[in-house]
Structures are given as structure tokens and as C-alpha cells.
PDB file of C-alpha atoms and ligand atoms in Angstrom:
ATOM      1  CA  UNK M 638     -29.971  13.370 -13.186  1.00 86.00           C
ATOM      2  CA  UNK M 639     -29.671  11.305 -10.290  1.00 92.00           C
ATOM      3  CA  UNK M 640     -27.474  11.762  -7.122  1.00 93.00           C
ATOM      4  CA  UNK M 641     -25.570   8.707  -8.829  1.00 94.00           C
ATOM      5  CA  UNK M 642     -25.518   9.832 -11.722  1.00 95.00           C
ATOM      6  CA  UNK M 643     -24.090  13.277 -10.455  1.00 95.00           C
ATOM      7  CA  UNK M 644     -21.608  11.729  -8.631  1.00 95.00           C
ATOM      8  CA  UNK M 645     -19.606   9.566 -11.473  1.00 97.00           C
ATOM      9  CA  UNK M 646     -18.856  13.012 -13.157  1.00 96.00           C
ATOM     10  CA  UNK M 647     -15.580  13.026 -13.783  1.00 97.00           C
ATOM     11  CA  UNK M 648     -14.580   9.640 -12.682  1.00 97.00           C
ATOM     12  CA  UNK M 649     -12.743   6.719 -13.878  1.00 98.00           C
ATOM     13  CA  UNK M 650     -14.334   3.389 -14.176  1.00 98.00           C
ATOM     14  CA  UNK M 651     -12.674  -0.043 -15.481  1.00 98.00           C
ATOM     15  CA  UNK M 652     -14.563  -2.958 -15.897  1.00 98.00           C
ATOM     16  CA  UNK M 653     -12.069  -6.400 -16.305  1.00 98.00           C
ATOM     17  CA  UNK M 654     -12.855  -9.478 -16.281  1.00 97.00           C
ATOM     18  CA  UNK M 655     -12.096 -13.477 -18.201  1.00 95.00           C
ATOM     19  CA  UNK M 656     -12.839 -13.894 -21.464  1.00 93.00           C
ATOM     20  CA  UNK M 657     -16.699 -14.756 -21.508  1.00 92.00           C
ATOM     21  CA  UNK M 658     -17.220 -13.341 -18.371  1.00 94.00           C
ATOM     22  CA  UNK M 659     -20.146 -11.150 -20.120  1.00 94.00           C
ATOM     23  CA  UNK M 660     -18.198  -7.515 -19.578  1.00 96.00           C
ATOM     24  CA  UNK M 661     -19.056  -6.477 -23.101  1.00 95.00           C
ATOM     25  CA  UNK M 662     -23.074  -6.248 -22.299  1.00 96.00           C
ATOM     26  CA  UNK M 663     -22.311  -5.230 -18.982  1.00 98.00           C
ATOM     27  CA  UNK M 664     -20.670  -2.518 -20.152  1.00 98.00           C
ATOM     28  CA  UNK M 665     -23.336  -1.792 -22.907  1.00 98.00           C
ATOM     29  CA  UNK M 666     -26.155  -1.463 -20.188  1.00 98.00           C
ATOM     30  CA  UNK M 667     -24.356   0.923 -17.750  1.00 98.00           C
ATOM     31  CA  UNK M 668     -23.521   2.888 -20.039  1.00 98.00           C
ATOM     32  CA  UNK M 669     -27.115   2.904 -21.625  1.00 98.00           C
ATOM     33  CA  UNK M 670     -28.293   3.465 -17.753  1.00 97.00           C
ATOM     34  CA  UNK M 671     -26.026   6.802 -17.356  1.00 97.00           C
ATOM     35  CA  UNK M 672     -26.597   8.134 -20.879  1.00 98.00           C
ATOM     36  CA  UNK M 673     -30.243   8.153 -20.038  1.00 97.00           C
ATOM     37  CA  UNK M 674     -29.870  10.103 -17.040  1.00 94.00           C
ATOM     38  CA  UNK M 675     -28.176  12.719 -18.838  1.00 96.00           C
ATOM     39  CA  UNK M 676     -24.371  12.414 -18.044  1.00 97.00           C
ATOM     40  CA  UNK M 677     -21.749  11.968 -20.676  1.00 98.00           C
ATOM     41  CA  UNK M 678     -20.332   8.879 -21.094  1.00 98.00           C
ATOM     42  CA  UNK M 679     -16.485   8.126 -22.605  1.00 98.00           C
ATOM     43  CA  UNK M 680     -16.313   4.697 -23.532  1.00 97.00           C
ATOM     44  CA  UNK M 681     -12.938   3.314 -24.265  1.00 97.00           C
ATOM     45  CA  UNK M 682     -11.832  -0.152 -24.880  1.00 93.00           C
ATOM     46  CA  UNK M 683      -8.532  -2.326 -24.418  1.00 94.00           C
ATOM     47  CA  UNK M 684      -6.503  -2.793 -26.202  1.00 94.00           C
ATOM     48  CA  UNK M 685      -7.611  -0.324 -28.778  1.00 95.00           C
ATOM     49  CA  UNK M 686      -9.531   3.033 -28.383  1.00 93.00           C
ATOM     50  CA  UNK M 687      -7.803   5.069 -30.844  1.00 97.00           C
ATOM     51  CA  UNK M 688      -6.271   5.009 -34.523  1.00 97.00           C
ATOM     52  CA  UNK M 689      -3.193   4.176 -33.058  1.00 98.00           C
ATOM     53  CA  UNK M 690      -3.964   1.397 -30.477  1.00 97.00           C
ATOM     54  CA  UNK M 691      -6.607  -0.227 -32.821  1.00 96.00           C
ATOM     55  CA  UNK M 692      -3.796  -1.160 -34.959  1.00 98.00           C
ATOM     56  CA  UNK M 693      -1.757  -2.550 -32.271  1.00 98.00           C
ATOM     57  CA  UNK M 694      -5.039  -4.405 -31.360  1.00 96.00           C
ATOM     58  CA  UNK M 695      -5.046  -6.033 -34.682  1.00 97.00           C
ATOM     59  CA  UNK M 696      -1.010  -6.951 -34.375  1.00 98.00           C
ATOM     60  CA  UNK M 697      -2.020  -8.658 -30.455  1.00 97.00           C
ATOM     61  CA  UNK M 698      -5.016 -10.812 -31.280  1.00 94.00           C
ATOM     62  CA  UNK M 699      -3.980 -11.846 -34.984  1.00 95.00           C
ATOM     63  CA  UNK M 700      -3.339 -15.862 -34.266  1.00 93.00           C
ATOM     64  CA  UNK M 701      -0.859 -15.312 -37.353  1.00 96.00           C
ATOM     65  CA  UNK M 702       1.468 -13.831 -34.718  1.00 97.00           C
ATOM     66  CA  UNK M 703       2.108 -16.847 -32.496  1.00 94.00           C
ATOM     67  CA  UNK M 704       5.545 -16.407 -32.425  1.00 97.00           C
ATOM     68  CA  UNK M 705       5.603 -12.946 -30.108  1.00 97.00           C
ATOM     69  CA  UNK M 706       7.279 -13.031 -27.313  1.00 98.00           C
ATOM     70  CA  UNK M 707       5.702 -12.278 -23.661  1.00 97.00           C
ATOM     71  CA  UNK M 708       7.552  -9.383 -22.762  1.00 98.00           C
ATOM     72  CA  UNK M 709       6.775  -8.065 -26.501  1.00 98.00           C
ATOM     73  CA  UNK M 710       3.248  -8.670 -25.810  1.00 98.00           C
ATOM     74  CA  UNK M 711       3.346  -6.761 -22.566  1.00 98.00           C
ATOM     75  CA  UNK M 712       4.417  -3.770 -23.796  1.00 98.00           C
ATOM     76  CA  UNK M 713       2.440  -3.688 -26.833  1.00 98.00           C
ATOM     77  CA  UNK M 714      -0.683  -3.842 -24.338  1.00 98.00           C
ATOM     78  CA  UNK M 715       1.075  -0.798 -22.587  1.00 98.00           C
ATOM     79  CA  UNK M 716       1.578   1.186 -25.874  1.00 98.00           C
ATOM     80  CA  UNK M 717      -1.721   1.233 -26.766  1.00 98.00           C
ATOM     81  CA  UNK M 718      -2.823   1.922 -23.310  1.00 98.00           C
ATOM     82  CA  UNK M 719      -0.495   4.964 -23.242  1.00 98.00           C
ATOM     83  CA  UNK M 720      -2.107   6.559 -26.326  1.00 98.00           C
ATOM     84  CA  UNK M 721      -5.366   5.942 -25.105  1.00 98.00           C
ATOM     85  CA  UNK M 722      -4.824   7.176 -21.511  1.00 98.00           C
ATOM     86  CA  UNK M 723      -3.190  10.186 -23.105  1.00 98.00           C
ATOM     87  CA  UNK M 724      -5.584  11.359 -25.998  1.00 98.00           C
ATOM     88  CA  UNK M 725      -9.242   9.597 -24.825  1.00 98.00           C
ATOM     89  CA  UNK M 726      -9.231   9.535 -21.310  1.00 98.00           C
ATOM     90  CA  UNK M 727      -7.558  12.658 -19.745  1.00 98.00           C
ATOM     91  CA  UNK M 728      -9.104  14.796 -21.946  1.00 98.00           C
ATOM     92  CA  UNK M 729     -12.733  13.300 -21.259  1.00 98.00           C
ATOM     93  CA  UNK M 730     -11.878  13.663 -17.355  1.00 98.00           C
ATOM     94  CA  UNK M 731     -11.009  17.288 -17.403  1.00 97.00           C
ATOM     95  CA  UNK M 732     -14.441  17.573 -19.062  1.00 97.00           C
ATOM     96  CA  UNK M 733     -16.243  16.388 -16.757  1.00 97.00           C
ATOM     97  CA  UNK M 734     -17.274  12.913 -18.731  1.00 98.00           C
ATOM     98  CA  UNK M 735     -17.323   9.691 -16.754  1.00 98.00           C
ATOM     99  CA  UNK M 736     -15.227   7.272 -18.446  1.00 98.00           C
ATOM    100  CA  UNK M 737     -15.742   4.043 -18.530  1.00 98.00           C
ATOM    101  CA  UNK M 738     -12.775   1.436 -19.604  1.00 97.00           C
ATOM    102  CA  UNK M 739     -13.136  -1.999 -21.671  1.00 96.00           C
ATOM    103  CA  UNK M 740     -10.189  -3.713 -19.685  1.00 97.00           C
ATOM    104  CA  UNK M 741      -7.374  -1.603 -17.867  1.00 98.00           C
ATOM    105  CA  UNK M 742      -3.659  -2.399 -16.347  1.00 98.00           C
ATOM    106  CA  UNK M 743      -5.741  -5.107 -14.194  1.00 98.00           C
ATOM    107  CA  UNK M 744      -5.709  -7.181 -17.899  1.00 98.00           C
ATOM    108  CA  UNK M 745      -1.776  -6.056 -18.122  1.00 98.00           C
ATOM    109  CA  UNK M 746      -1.600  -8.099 -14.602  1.00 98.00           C
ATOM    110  CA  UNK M 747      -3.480 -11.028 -15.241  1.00 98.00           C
ATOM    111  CA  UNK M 748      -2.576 -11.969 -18.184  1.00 97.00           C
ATOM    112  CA  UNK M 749       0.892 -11.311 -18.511  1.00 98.00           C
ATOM    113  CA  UNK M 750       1.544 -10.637 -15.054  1.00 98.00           C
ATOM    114  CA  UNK M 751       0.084 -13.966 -13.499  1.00 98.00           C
ATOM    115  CA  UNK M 752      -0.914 -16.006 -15.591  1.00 97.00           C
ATOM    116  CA  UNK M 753       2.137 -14.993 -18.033  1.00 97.00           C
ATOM    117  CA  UNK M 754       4.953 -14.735 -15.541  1.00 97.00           C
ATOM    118  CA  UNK M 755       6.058 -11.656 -15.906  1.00 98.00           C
ATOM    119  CA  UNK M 756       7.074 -10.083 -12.346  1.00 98.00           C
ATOM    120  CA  UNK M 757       3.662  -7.954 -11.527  1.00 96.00           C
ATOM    121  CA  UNK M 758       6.361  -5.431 -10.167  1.00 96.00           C
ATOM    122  CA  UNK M 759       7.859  -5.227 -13.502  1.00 98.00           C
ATOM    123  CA  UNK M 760       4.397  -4.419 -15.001  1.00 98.00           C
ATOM    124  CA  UNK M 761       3.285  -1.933 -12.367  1.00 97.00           C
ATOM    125  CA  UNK M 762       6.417  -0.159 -13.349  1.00 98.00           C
ATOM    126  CA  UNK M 763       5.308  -0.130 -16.658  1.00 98.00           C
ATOM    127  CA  UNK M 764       2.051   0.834 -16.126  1.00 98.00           C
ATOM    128  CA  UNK M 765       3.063   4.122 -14.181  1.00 98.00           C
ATOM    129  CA  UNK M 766       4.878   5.354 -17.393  1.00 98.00           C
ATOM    130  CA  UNK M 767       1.989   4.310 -19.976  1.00 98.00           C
ATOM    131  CA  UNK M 768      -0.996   5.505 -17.070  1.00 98.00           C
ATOM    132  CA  UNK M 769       0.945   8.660 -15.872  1.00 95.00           C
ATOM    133  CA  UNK M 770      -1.177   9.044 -12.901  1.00 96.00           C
ATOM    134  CA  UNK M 771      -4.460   8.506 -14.529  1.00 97.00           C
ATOM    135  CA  UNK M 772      -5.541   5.267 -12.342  1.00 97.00           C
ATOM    136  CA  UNK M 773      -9.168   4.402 -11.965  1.00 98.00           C
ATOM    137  CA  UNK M 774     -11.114   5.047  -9.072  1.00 96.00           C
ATOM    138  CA  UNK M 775     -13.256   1.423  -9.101  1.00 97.00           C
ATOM    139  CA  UNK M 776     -12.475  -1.624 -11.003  1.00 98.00           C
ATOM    140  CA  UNK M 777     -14.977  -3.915 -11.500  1.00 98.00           C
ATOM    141  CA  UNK M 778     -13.650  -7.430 -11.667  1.00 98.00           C
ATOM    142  CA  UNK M 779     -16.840  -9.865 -13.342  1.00 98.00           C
ATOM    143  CA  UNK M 780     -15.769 -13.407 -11.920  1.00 98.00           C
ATOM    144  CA  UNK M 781     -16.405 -16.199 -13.920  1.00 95.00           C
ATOM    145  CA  UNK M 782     -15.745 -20.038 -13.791  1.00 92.00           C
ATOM    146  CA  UNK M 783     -13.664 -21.204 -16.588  1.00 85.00           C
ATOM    147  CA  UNK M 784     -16.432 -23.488 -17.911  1.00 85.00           C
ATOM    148  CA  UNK M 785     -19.411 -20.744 -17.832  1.00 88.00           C
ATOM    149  CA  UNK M 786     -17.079 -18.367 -19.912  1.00 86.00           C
ATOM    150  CA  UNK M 787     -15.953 -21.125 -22.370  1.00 82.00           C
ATOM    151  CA  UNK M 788     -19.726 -21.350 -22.940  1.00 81.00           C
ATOM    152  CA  UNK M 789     -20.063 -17.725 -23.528  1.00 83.00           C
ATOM    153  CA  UNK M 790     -17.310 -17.293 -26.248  1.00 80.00           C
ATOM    154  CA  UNK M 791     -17.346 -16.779 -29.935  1.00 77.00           C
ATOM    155  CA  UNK M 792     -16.513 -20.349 -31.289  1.00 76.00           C
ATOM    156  CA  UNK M 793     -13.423 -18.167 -33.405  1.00 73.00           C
ATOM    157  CA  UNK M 794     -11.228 -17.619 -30.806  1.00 80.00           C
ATOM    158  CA  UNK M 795      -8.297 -14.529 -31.166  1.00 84.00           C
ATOM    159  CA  UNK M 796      -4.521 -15.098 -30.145  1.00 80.00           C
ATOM    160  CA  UNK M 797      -5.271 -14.794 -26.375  1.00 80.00           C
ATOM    161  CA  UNK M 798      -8.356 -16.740 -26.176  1.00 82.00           C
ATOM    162  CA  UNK M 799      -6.686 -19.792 -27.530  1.00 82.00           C
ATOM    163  CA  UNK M 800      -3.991 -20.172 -24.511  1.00 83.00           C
ATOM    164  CA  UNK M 801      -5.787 -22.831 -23.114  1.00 83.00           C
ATOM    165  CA  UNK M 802      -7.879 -23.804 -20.091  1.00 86.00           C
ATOM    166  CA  UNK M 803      -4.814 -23.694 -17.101  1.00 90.00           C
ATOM    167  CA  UNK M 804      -3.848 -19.934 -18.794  1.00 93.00           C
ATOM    168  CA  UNK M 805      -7.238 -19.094 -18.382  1.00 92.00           C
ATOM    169  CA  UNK M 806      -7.473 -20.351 -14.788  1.00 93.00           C
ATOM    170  CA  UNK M 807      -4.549 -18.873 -14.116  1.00 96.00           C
ATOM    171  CA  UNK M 808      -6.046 -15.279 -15.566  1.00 96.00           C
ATOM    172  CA  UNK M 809      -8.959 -15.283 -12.958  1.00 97.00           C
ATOM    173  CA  UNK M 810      -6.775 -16.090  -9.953  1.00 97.00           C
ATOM    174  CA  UNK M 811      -5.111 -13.377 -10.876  1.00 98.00           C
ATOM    175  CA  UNK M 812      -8.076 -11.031 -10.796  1.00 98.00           C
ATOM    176  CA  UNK M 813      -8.923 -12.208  -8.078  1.00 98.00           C
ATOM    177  CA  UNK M 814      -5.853 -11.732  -5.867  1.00 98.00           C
ATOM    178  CA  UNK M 815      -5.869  -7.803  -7.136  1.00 98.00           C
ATOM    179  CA  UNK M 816      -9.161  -7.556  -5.659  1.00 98.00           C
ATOM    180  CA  UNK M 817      -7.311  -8.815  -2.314  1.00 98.00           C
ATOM    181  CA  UNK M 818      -4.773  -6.803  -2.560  1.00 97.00           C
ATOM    182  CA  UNK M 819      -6.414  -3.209  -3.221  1.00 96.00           C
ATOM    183  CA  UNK M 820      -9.859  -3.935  -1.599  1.00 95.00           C
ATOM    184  CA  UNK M 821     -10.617  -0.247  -1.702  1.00 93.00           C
ATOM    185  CA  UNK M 822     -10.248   0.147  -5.745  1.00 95.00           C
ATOM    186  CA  UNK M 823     -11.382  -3.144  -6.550  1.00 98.00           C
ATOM    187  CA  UNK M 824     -14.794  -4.817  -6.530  1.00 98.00           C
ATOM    188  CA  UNK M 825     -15.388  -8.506  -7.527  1.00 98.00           C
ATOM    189  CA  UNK M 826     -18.634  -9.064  -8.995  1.00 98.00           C
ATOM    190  CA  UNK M 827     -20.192 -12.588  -9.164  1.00 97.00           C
ATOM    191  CA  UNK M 828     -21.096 -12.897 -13.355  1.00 96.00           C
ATOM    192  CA  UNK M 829     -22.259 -16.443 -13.646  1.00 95.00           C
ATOM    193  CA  UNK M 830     -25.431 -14.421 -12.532  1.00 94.00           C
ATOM    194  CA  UNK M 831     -28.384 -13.862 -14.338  1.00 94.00           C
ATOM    195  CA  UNK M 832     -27.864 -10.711 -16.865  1.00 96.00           C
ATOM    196  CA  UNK M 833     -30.151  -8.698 -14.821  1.00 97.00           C
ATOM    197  CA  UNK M 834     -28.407  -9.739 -11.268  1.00 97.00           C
ATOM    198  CA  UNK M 835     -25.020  -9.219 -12.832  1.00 98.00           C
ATOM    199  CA  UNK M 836     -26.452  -5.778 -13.607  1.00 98.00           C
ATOM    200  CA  UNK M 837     -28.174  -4.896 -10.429  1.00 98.00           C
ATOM    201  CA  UNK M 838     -24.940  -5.818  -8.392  1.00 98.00           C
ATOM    202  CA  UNK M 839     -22.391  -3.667 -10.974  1.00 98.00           C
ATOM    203  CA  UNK M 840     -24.981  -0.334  -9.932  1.00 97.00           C
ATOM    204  CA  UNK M 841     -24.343  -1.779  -6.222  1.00 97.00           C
ATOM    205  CA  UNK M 842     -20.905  -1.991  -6.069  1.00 97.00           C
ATOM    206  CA  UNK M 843     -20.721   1.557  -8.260  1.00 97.00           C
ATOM    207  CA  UNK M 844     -23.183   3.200  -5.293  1.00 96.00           C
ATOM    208  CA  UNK M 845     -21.433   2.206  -2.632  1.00 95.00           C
ATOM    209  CA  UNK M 846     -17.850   2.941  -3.962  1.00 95.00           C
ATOM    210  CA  UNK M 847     -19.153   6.636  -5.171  1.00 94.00           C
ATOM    211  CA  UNK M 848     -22.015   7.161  -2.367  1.00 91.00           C
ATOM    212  CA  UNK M 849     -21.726   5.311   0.891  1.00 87.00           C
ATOM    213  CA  UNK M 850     -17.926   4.994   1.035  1.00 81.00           C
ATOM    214  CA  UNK M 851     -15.600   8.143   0.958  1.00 61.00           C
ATOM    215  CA  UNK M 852     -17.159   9.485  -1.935  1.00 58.00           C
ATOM    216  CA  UNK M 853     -13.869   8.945  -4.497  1.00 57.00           C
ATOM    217  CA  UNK M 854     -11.496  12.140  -4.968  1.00 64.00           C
ATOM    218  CA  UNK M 855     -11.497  13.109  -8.828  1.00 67.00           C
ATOM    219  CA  UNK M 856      -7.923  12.831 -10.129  1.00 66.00           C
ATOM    220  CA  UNK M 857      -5.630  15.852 -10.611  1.00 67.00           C
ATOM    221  CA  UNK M 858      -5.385  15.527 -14.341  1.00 65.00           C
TER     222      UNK M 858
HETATM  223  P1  TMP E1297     -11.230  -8.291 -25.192  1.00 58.62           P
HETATM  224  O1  TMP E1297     -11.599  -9.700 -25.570  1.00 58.62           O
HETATM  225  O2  TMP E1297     -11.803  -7.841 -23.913  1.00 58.62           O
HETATM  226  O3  TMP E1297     -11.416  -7.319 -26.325  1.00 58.62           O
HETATM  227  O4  TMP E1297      -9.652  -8.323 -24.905  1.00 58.62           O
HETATM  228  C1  TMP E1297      -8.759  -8.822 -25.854  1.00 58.62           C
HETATM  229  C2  TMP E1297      -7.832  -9.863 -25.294  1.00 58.62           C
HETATM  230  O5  TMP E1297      -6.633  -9.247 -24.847  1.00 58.62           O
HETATM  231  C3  TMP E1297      -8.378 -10.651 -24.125  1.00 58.62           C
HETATM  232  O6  TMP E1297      -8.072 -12.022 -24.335  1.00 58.62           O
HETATM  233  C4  TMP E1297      -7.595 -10.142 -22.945  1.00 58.62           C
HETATM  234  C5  TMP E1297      -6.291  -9.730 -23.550  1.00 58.62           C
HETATM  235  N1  TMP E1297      -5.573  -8.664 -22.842  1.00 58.62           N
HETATM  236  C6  TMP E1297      -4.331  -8.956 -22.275  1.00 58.62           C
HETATM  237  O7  TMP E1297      -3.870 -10.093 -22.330  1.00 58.62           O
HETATM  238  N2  TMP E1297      -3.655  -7.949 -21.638  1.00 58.62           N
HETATM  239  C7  TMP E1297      -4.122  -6.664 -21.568  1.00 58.62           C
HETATM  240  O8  TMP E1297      -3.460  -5.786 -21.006  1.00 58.62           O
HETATM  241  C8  TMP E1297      -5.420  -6.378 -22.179  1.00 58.62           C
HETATM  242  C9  TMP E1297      -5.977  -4.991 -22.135  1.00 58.62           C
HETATM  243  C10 TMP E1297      -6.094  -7.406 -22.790  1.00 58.62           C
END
């Protein structure tokens, strides 16, 4: 195992992005990278990730549900965060696993936070009750323009991904001014790139938060 490899035992990774910013194959390839080194990789995705949270998935993204209400919307996101955080997550931590996470409270903040309205204090409050403490060390935000991603989505678009065009704007702003807020958790990542350069600068961005910086404190679980 590499010295990279050695060093994500035990941490927390998110990876966030737009909708058809290509986080899905991102994700698929570093995790295929670190599995074939030999460490043991949790992969978890938003919302979703567990009996529980799957169902509240389906209840989020149906387009039957039109008629739910922001704040209901939040704090379904949160619920199924919470069991997730609580029965996936921890648990891989204290084993040493890397974990990697499909979306995290970054989503929660974006979405519903600015591009929803919701007061991003509100949700941060929110978030420290579903989380409870378990934060991730890096997020990886993949930036997209709204017209490459609209190019890279499934024509059958879920509840969310039919908001429209100044929601989705909107969305990546607000990814965007996370990254500017906590520079030192956050790491935007350029994704209209070429597969292979989005992939090459995700490893970068991992090496130097887990390497070259203050190599990340695990969490106290
Ligand atoms: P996915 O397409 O990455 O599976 O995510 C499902 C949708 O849910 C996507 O449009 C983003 C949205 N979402 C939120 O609006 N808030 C959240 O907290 C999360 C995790 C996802």
C-alpha cells in the first residue's frame, strides 16, 4: 500500500457536486484506485445508504411528490443522513475504513440552503444534530457549468433535477461559496475536464490535503 493509501485510513471523504457534474464515475475510479492498493473502502451515498434512508430516497426524488414543502425536504435529507452517519459511517471509521460519501451536508447547503432559501445557519444547526460530530475531513466540490452538466444527465430527470436552470445555477454558487468559506476542508475541482484530468486532479487535491498539508487529525468517534 502506498504512503497515500496509508494515510486515508480512517478518514472521511465527501465528494459533492451539480447534477451532471460526473461525481458518480469519479467516485467509481477512486474508489477502484484505493481498493487496489489494499485499503478498505466504505462507500456511502446521499440521500440513501441504508434500509432506512433508501426509502426516504425514494419519498425525495419521486416527481409524484411535488407538493413537499422546503423545510420538509430539508429535513428529510437530514434524516436519512442521520441514520447513515450513525450506522455506516462511524462504525467504518472506528475500523479503520476510509469512507468515502456520495453527497454530504454541502448538498443540505446548496440546495436547500442557497439555492432553496433556507437560512444556511438554520441548516448547519441541523446538520450538527443529524452529523453528531462526524464531519469530513476534505470535500471535494466537482464544478461544472450548467450547460456541460445538462449534457451529462439522464434525459428522465428525478424531483430535484427538474427545478430548472436558475435553481441549478443557484446550486453551484452555492458550492462554490462553501469552498470560500472553509478553504481548509474544501477543494473545488474543475470537472468540465477530461475524465482522466478530472481524475488526476481529485488524487491531487486528496495528496495534498492528507500529505503535504497538516496531515488531517482522524475524528474522535
Ligand atoms: P444524486 O443525484 O447525487 O443521487 O442526488 C440526488 C438529488 O438530491 C440531487 O439532485 C441532489 C439532491 N440533494 C439535495 O437537494 N440535498 C441533499 O442534502 C442531498 C444529499 C441531495
Amino acid at each position: 500500500m502506498d504512503v497515500l493509501a496509508q494515510s486515508l485510513s480512517g478518514q472521511f471523504v465527501a465528494f459533492d457536486g451539480p447534477d451532471g457534474s460526473g461525481k458518480s464515475t469519479q467516485i467509481r475510479r477512486f474508489v477502484e484506485h484505493f481498493r487496489a492498493q489494499g485499503l478498505v473502502v466504505r462507500e456511502v451515498r446521499e440521500p440513501g445508504g441504508t434500509a432506512i434512508g433508501e426509502q426516504v430516497r425514494t419519498i425525495l426524488l419521486d416527481p409524484i411528490n411535488e407538493a413537499m414543502t422546503l423545510p420538509c425536504e430539508m429535513l428529510l435529507y437530514m434524516a436519512s443522513r442521520a441514520q447513515l452517519v450513525e450506522q455506516e459511517i462511524k462504525p467504518a471509521l472506528k475500523q479503520g475504513e476510509l469512507v468515502i460519501a456520495d453527497r454530504f451536508v454541502s448538498a443540505t447547503l446548496a440546495y436547500q440552503g442557497t439555492a432553496g432559501g433556507i437560512p444556511v445557519e438554520w441548516i448547519q444547526q441541523v446538520a450538527e444534530v443529524a452529523v453528531a460530530g462526524c464531519w469530513p475531513s476534505l470535500t471535494l466540490i466537482l464544478d461544472v457549468d450548467d450547460q456541460t452538466a445538462a449534457g451529462r444527465l439522464n434525459p428522465l430527470l428525478d424531483r430535484m433535477e427538474l427545478k430548472g436552470r436558475a435553481f441549478h445555477a443557484k446550486v453551484r454558487e452555492g458550492f462554490l461559496e462553501q469552498a470560500q468559506t472553509w478553504p481548509e476542508r474544501y477543494c473545488v475541482i474543475d470537472a468540465k475536464e477530461s475524465e482522466d484530468n478530472v481524475r488526476k486532479a481529485v488524487l491531487e487535491a486528496v495528496e495534498n490535503r492528507f500529505l503535504h498539508e497538516n496531515p488531517a487529525k482522524k475524528l474522535e468517534i
